Coordinates of C-alpha atoms in Angstrom, one line a residue:
Chain K
M1 CA 26.0 76.4 131.3
I2 CA 29.4 77.7 131.3
S3 CA 30.3 79.2 128.0
K4 CA 32.8 78.4 126.2
P5 CA 36.5 80.3 126.3
E6 CA 36.8 83.0 123.7
L7 CA 38.7 81.4 120.7
F8 CA 41.8 83.2 119.2
G9 CA 43.8 81.8 116.2
L10 CA 47.5 81.4 116.2
A11 CA 49.6 80.9 113.2
L12 CA 52.9 79.2 113.5
C13 CA 55.2 81.1 111.5
G14 CA 58.7 80.7 113.3
G15 CA 60.1 77.5 112.3
K16 CA 63.2 77.1 110.6
S17 CA 62.5 76.2 107.2
A18 CA 65.5 74.0 107.2
R19 CA 64.8 72.0 104.4
M20 CA 62.5 74.5 102.1
K21 CA 65.6 77.3 102.0
T22 CA 62.6 80.0 102.1
P23 CA 60.4 80.5 105.0
K24 CA 57.4 78.6 104.6
A25 CA 55.3 81.5 105.6
E26 CA 56.5 83.1 102.5
I27 CA 55.4 80.9 100.4
D28 CA 53.0 81.8 97.7
Y29 CA 50.1 79.3 97.4
H30 CA 46.9 81.3 97.4
G31 CA 47.9 84.5 95.6
M32 CA 50.0 86.0 99.0
P33 CA 52.3 84.9 101.2
Q34 CA 50.7 81.7 103.4
W35 CA 51.1 84.1 106.6
Q36 CA 48.5 86.2 105.5
H37 CA 46.4 83.8 104.2
A38 CA 46.6 81.7 107.2
L39 CA 45.9 85.1 109.0
A40 CA 42.9 85.6 107.4
L41 CA 41.5 82.5 107.3
L42 CA 41.8 82.3 111.3
S43 CA 40.6 85.6 111.5
R44 CA 37.4 84.4 109.6
H45 CA 36.6 82.0 112.4
C46 CA 38.3 83.7 115.3
A47 CA 38.1 86.7 117.4
K48 CA 41.2 87.5 117.1
A49 CA 44.2 85.9 115.0
F50 CA 48.0 86.1 115.2
L51 CA 51.2 85.1 114.0
S52 CA 53.4 83.4 115.7
V53 CA 57.2 84.8 115.4
S54 CA 60.9 83.8 116.4
P55 CA 63.8 85.2 115.4
Y56 CA 63.7 82.6 113.2
W57 CA 61.1 84.4 111.1
R58 CA 59.1 87.4 111.4
P59 CA 56.8 89.4 109.0
A60 CA 58.5 92.8 107.4
D61 CA 55.5 94.6 108.9
M62 CA 55.5 95.3 112.3
H63 CA 51.9 96.0 112.4
V64 CA 51.0 92.5 111.7
P65 CA 49.1 90.9 115.0
Q66 CA 51.8 89.0 116.2
I67 CA 53.7 86.7 119.4
P68 CA 57.0 86.7 119.4
D69 CA 58.7 83.8 121.2
R70 CA 58.7 84.4 124.8
F71 CA 61.3 82.0 125.9
E72 CA 65.3 82.8 125.9
Q73 CA 65.2 79.0 124.4
S74 CA 63.4 78.1 121.2
F75 CA 62.0 74.3 121.2
G76 CA 59.9 74.4 118.3
P77 CA 56.2 75.0 118.0
L78 CA 55.3 74.5 121.5
T79 CA 57.8 77.5 122.3
G80 CA 55.0 79.5 120.1
I81 CA 52.1 78.1 121.5
L82 CA 53.1 78.6 125.1
S83 CA 53.8 82.0 124.4
A84 CA 50.8 82.7 122.8
M85 CA 49.0 81.5 125.7
R86 CA 51.1 83.3 128.5
T87 CA 50.5 86.5 126.2
H88 CA 46.5 85.7 126.8
P89 CA 46.1 83.3 129.1
S90 CA 42.0 83.2 129.1
V91 CA 41.4 82.3 126.0
A92 CA 41.2 79.4 123.6
W93 CA 43.9 79.0 121.1
L94 CA 43.3 77.2 117.5
V95 CA 46.8 76.6 116.6
I96 CA 47.5 76.1 113.0
G97 CA 51.0 75.1 110.9
V98 CA 51.7 77.6 108.5
D99 CA 53.4 75.1 106.6
M100 CA 49.3 73.5 105.6
P101 CA 48.4 75.2 102.8
F102 CA 45.2 73.4 102.0
M103 CA 43.9 73.9 105.6
D104 CA 40.9 75.6 104.8
D105 CA 37.3 77.4 106.2
D106 CA 35.7 73.6 106.0
A107 CA 38.7 72.3 108.3
I108 CA 38.5 75.2 110.8
R109 CA 34.7 75.0 110.6
A110 CA 35.0 71.4 111.5
L111 CA 37.1 71.9 114.2
I112 CA 35.4 74.4 115.9
H113 CA 32.0 72.5 115.6
N114 CA 33.4 69.5 117.2
R115 CA 35.5 71.1 120.2
D116 CA 35.1 70.0 123.3
A117 CA 35.6 72.5 126.0
D118 CA 35.6 70.1 129.0
R119 CA 38.6 68.8 127.4
L120 CA 42.2 70.4 127.5
V121 CA 43.3 70.2 123.6
S122 CA 40.5 69.8 121.0
A123 CA 42.9 68.2 117.9
F124 CA 42.6 66.8 114.3
C125 CA 44.2 63.4 113.8
H126 CA 44.8 61.1 110.8
V127 CA 42.3 58.7 110.1
D128 CA 45.1 56.2 111.8
K129 CA 44.0 58.5 114.6
M130 CA 47.6 59.8 114.4
V131 CA 47.0 62.9 116.6
E132 CA 48.3 66.3 114.7
P133 CA 48.8 69.1 117.1
L134 CA 49.5 72.2 114.9
C135 CA 45.7 72.0 113.8
A136 CA 43.7 71.8 117.6
I137 CA 42.3 74.2 119.9
Y138 CA 44.5 74.3 123.4
E139 CA 41.7 75.6 126.1
P140 CA 43.4 77.5 129.0
S141 CA 43.2 75.1 131.4
V142 CA 46.0 73.4 129.3
L143 CA 48.4 75.9 130.2
S144 CA 49.7 74.7 133.1
T145 CA 50.0 71.2 132.1
L146 CA 52.3 72.3 129.0
L147 CA 54.4 74.6 131.3
E148 CA 55.2 71.1 133.4
F149 CA 55.9 69.0 130.1
W150 CA 58.2 72.3 129.2
A151 CA 60.2 72.0 132.6
A152 CA 60.6 68.4 132.3
G153 CA 62.1 68.9 129.1
T154 CA 59.5 67.0 126.8
H155 CA 58.7 69.9 124.1
C156 CA 57.3 67.6 121.2
P157 CA 54.0 68.5 121.1
R158 CA 52.1 65.2 119.8
S159 CA 54.1 63.3 122.5
I160 CA 52.3 65.7 124.9
L161 CA 48.8 65.4 123.5
R162 CA 49.3 61.2 123.3
T163 CA 50.2 61.5 127.1
I164 CA 47.3 63.7 128.3
G165 CA 44.7 62.2 125.9
A166 CA 43.3 65.3 123.6
H167 CA 39.8 65.2 122.1
L168 CA 40.4 63.8 118.6
I169 CA 38.6 64.8 115.8
V170 CA 38.9 62.5 112.8
A171 CA 39.8 64.8 109.8
H172 CA 37.7 63.5 106.7
N173 CA 39.6 65.6 103.8
D174 CA 43.1 64.1 104.1
R175 CA 44.6 67.1 102.8
W176 CA 43.9 69.3 105.2
L177 CA 46.6 68.0 107.7
Q178 CA 49.4 67.4 105.0
N179 CA 52.6 69.6 105.5
V180 CA 54.6 70.9 103.0
N181 CA 58.6 70.5 104.4
H182 CA 60.5 69.8 101.0
I183 CA 60.5 72.1 97.8
E184 CA 59.1 69.0 95.5
E185 CA 56.0 69.1 97.8
R186 CA 56.2 72.8 97.6
E187 CA 55.9 72.7 93.7
E188 CA 53.3 70.4 93.7
A189 CA 51.1 71.9 96.5
K190 CA 51.5 75.4 94.5
L191 CA 49.6 73.7 91.3
S192 CA 46.9 72.1 93.0
C193 CA 46.6 75.8 95.3
S194 CA 46.8 78.2 92.7
A195 CA 44.7 76.3 90.0
K196 CA 42.6 78.7 88.6
K197 CA 39.3 77.5 87.3
T198 CA 36.7 79.1 85.0
V199 CA 33.0 78.2 85.6
Q200 CA 29.5 79.3 85.0
I201 CA 26.9 79.4 87.3
T202 CA 23.9 79.9 86.5
Y203 CA 21.4 82.1 89.6
F204 CA 17.4 80.9 89.7
A205 CA 15.0 82.2 92.0
Q206 CA 15.6 84.1 95.2
L207 CA 19.6 83.7 94.3
R208 CA 19.4 85.6 90.7
E209 CA 17.1 88.1 92.6
Q210 CA 20.0 88.7 94.8
R211 CA 22.8 89.0 92.6
G212 CA 21.0 91.1 90.1
C213 CA 21.7 88.4 87.3
S214 CA 20.8 85.2 85.9
S215 CA 24.2 83.7 85.1
E216 CA 27.7 84.6 84.9
I217 CA 31.4 83.3 84.0
L218 CA 33.6 83.3 86.6
E219 CA 37.8 82.6 87.6
T220 CA 37.9 81.0 90.8
A221 CA 41.1 79.9 93.2
M222 CA 38.4 77.6 95.3
R223 CA 38.5 74.0 95.5
S224 CA 35.3 72.6 96.6
L225 CA 31.8 73.6 95.4
R226 CA 30.6 74.9 99.2
E227 CA 33.9 76.9 99.0
L228 CA 32.6 79.0 96.0
Y229 CA 29.3 78.9 97.3
S230 CA 30.5 80.7 100.8
E231 CA 33.0 83.0 98.9
L232 CA 29.8 84.0 96.6
Q233 CA 27.4 84.3 99.4
T234 CA 29.6 86.7 101.4
K235 CA 30.5 88.5 98.3
H236 CA 26.3 89.0 97.3
E237 CA 25.0 88.5 100.9
F238 CA 23.2 85.6 99.5
S239 CA 20.3 84.9 102.2
L240 CA 20.4 81.0 101.6
K241 CA 22.5 78.7 103.1
P242 CA 24.3 75.8 101.8
E243 CA 22.5 73.6 104.1
H244 CA 19.2 74.3 102.8
M245 CA 20.2 74.1 98.8
R246 CA 21.5 71.4 96.6
V247 CA 23.6 71.9 94.0
A248 CA 24.0 70.8 90.5
V249 CA 26.8 70.4 88.0
S250 CA 26.1 69.7 84.4
D251 CA 23.1 68.8 84.8
R252 CA 23.2 66.4 87.9
F253 CA 23.0 67.0 91.7
V254 CA 26.4 66.9 93.4
D255 CA 27.6 66.4 96.6
W256 CA 28.8 70.2 98.3
N257 CA 32.4 68.8 98.7
T258 CA 32.9 67.9 94.8
Q259 CA 35.5 69.7 93.9
M260 CA 35.3 71.9 90.6
Q261 CA 37.0 71.7 87.1
S262 CA 37.4 74.4 84.7
G263 CA 34.1 74.6 82.4
D264 CA 32.1 73.2 85.1
H265 CA 28.2 74.6 84.6
I266 CA 27.6 75.2 88.1
V267 CA 23.9 75.8 89.7
F268 CA 22.9 76.5 92.8
V269 CA 19.5 75.2 93.5
P270 CA 17.2 77.1 96.0
P271 CA 14.4 75.4 97.9
V272 CA 12.0 74.3 95.4
A273 CA 8.5 74.0 94.8
G274 CA 6.8 72.7 92.2
G275 CA 3.3 71.6 91.5
Chain R
M1 CA 10.7 63.8 76.1
Q2 CA 8.5 62.8 80.2
F3 CA 9.1 65.9 81.4
S4 CA 8.7 69.5 79.6
V5 CA 8.2 72.9 80.4
S6 CA 5.9 75.1 79.0
A7 CA 5.7 78.9 79.1
E8 CA 2.2 78.9 77.1
P9 CA -0.9 78.2 79.0
L10 CA -1.5 74.1 79.1
D11 CA -3.0 72.4 77.2
C12 CA -4.1 69.4 79.2
A13 CA -6.9 68.0 77.2
T14 CA -4.7 66.0 74.8
Y15 CA -1.5 65.3 76.6
G16 CA -3.2 62.0 77.9
R17 CA -3.9 61.2 74.2
L18 CA -0.8 61.3 73.1
M19 CA 0.3 58.6 76.2
I20 CA -0.7 55.0 74.0
N21 CA 0.0 51.6 75.0
A22 CA -1.4 48.8 73.8
H23 CA -0.9 47.2 77.6
A24 CA -2.2 50.2 79.2
G25 CA -5.6 50.1 80.5
A26 CA -5.5 52.7 82.7
L27 CA -4.8 56.4 82.2
V28 CA -4.6 58.8 86.1
S29 CA -3.9 62.3 85.1
F30 CA -3.3 65.3 87.5
E31 CA -3.8 69.0 87.0
G32 CA -3.1 70.7 89.5
R33 CA -3.9 74.5 89.8
V34 CA -3.1 77.8 91.3
R35 CA -5.9 78.6 94.0
S36 CA -6.7 82.1 95.5
I37 CA -6.1 81.1 98.9
N38 CA -2.4 79.6 100.5
H39 CA -2.0 79.2 103.7
G40 CA -4.9 81.6 105.0
R41 CA -3.3 84.6 102.4
D42 CA -4.7 86.0 99.4
V43 CA -3.1 84.2 96.6
V44 CA -3.7 87.0 93.6
G45 CA -0.9 85.1 91.0
L46 CA 2.2 83.4 91.1
F47 CA 5.4 83.1 89.4
Y48 CA 7.2 79.7 88.4
E49 CA 10.6 79.1 87.0
A50 CA 12.6 75.8 86.0
H51 CA 16.0 74.6 85.2
E52 CA 14.7 72.6 82.5
R53 CA 17.2 70.1 81.6
L54 CA 18.2 69.3 85.3
A55 CA 14.3 68.7 85.9
Q56 CA 14.3 66.1 83.0
V57 CA 17.4 64.2 84.2
E58 CA 15.5 64.3 87.8
F59 CA 12.2 63.1 86.6
S60 CA 13.2 60.6 84.8
Q61 CA 15.1 59.4 88.0
I62 CA 11.6 59.9 89.3
V63 CA 10.0 57.8 87.1
E64 CA 12.8 54.8 87.1
E65 CA 12.0 54.6 91.0
T66 CA 8.2 55.1 90.0
K67 CA 8.0 52.2 87.8
N68 CA 10.4 50.0 90.2
Q69 CA 7.7 50.4 92.8
F70 CA 4.6 50.2 91.1
G71 CA 5.2 49.1 87.9
I72 CA 3.7 51.4 86.0
I73 CA 4.1 51.7 82.2
D74 CA 5.0 55.1 81.4
M75 CA 4.8 58.7 83.1
R76 CA 5.2 62.1 81.7
A77 CA 4.6 65.6 83.0
V78 CA 4.3 69.0 82.0
H79 CA 5.2 72.1 84.4
R80 CA 4.2 75.8 83.5
V81 CA 6.5 78.3 84.0
G82 CA 6.2 82.2 84.1
H83 CA 3.2 83.9 85.3
L84 CA -0.1 82.5 86.3
S85 CA -3.2 83.5 87.3
V86 CA -5.4 82.1 89.8
G87 CA -7.6 79.1 88.4
E88 CA -4.7 78.6 85.3
S89 CA -3.2 75.1 85.7
G90 CA 0.3 74.7 86.7
V91 CA 1.3 71.1 85.9
W92 CA 0.0 68.1 84.6
L93 CA 1.3 64.5 85.3
G94 CA 0.2 61.5 83.5
V95 CA 0.7 57.8 84.8
L96 CA 0.1 55.1 82.4
A97 CA -0.4 51.6 84.1
E98 CA -2.1 48.3 83.5
H99 CA -4.5 48.4 86.0
R100 CA -6.2 51.9 87.6
Q101 CA -4.9 50.5 91.3
E102 CA -1.3 51.3 90.9
A103 CA -1.8 54.3 88.3
F104 CA -3.5 56.1 91.2
L105 CA -1.2 55.1 93.9
A106 CA 1.8 56.0 91.6
S107 CA 0.7 59.4 90.5
A108 CA 0.5 60.1 93.9
F109 CA 3.8 59.1 94.9
A110 CA 5.2 60.6 91.4
M111 CA 3.5 64.2 92.6
R112 CA 4.7 64.3 96.2
E113 CA 8.4 63.7 94.7
L114 CA 8.1 66.0 91.4
K115 CA 6.7 68.6 94.0
S116 CA 9.6 67.9 96.6
R117 CA 12.6 67.3 93.7
L118 CA 12.3 69.2 90.6
P119 CA 14.2 72.1 90.2
I120 CA 11.3 74.6 89.7
W121 CA 11.1 77.7 92.4
K122 CA 7.5 79.3 92.4
K123 CA 6.9 82.9 93.6
E124 CA 3.7 83.4 95.2
S125 CA 1.9 87.1 95.0
Y126 CA -0.5 88.0 97.9
A127 CA -3.2 90.0 97.6
D128 CA -1.6 93.0 99.8
G129 CA 0.7 93.2 97.1
T130 CA 3.8 91.4 98.5
H131 CA 5.5 88.5 97.2
R132 CA 7.3 85.5 98.8
W133 CA 9.5 81.9 97.3
V134 CA 7.4 79.3 98.5
D135 CA 9.5 76.7 100.4
E136 CA 7.9 73.2 100.1
A137 CA 10.1 71.6 102.2
C138 CA 9.4 74.0 105.3
G139 CA 5.9 73.0 104.8
C140 CA 5.2 76.6 103.9
V141 CA 3.1 75.2 100.5

């Protein structure tokens, strides 16, 4: 079996942000500018991660990994994607737009898990099958095709992906692909992202031993129980994976994708062995 | 309460006497004890911990399922927590039914469900000084 090309991450930050007044890359949804959040997100899942930058926007710190547009004329996101592919032509690129504040680890994992490296592009699509070119994996083999479209004057990534027939992956969480273009949308998204919840967690069995305590109250900006566990697992080096556990909130077993509320009493349930 | 945990040794002789119903012609009870060998390893003792409230909610669910499937009258269980030595009782289950057939079948079913679903954890201690949290689902009972 031929192994899949290595995966690099690209956060598209070079847009004009005309309707937003401030650059989309600098909006703070998660306690840091969104470019920083997107870069960290990609770094957790890709071998390397870069910002795609343009004359319209670049980070103040020149040491941030970035790929400037390499074309004389800029035609939106395709310019950034092609610039990255030309800079590193042998890798596949996981591309996300910086204007999708709800993009999270689960989304990236789902995209990578469902990637079909034999196709030119694997892309998320909405439930109605509308393809989302700015949350997709571009295989190295697609470069020549993209350049042909570019030369022929087609610069819209969505219509290109429709024409070439990308491998579609339905985003089961419709917020992932929600992009924020207007000031009103931005304020609503900020509230929804930054709302910190105070939750109580009780640990049992090996989790209690690995955590070193049986209960804690903490403030989290994570939304789902899965995200919270993932954060704690990294922080405390928990050996158990969520697929081997159940989770309960306020004395009821619930789904891992359940969104947390302030005041929740959460119990991660390691493999049981009563009787 | 249909389900409770006990930090004290179980008093298995009395639990069945507390289950009274004039329609019940059968009480089948099961008592699980700590045995000295598990999967070929010498067990010297074990430690149980439980999330009692969540276990009560889940047990009620199992009672409902068992009633629906076997038509039993009532079912109760007590689970031990803390450190147990070989030979001590870890769990008691009592099933009350009109006739013995459904009581036997229901108790076997309920024990299976209880072992795989109740939020109760078991750490075994072995003669060689090692310990291990047991995972029922992976077959290392």
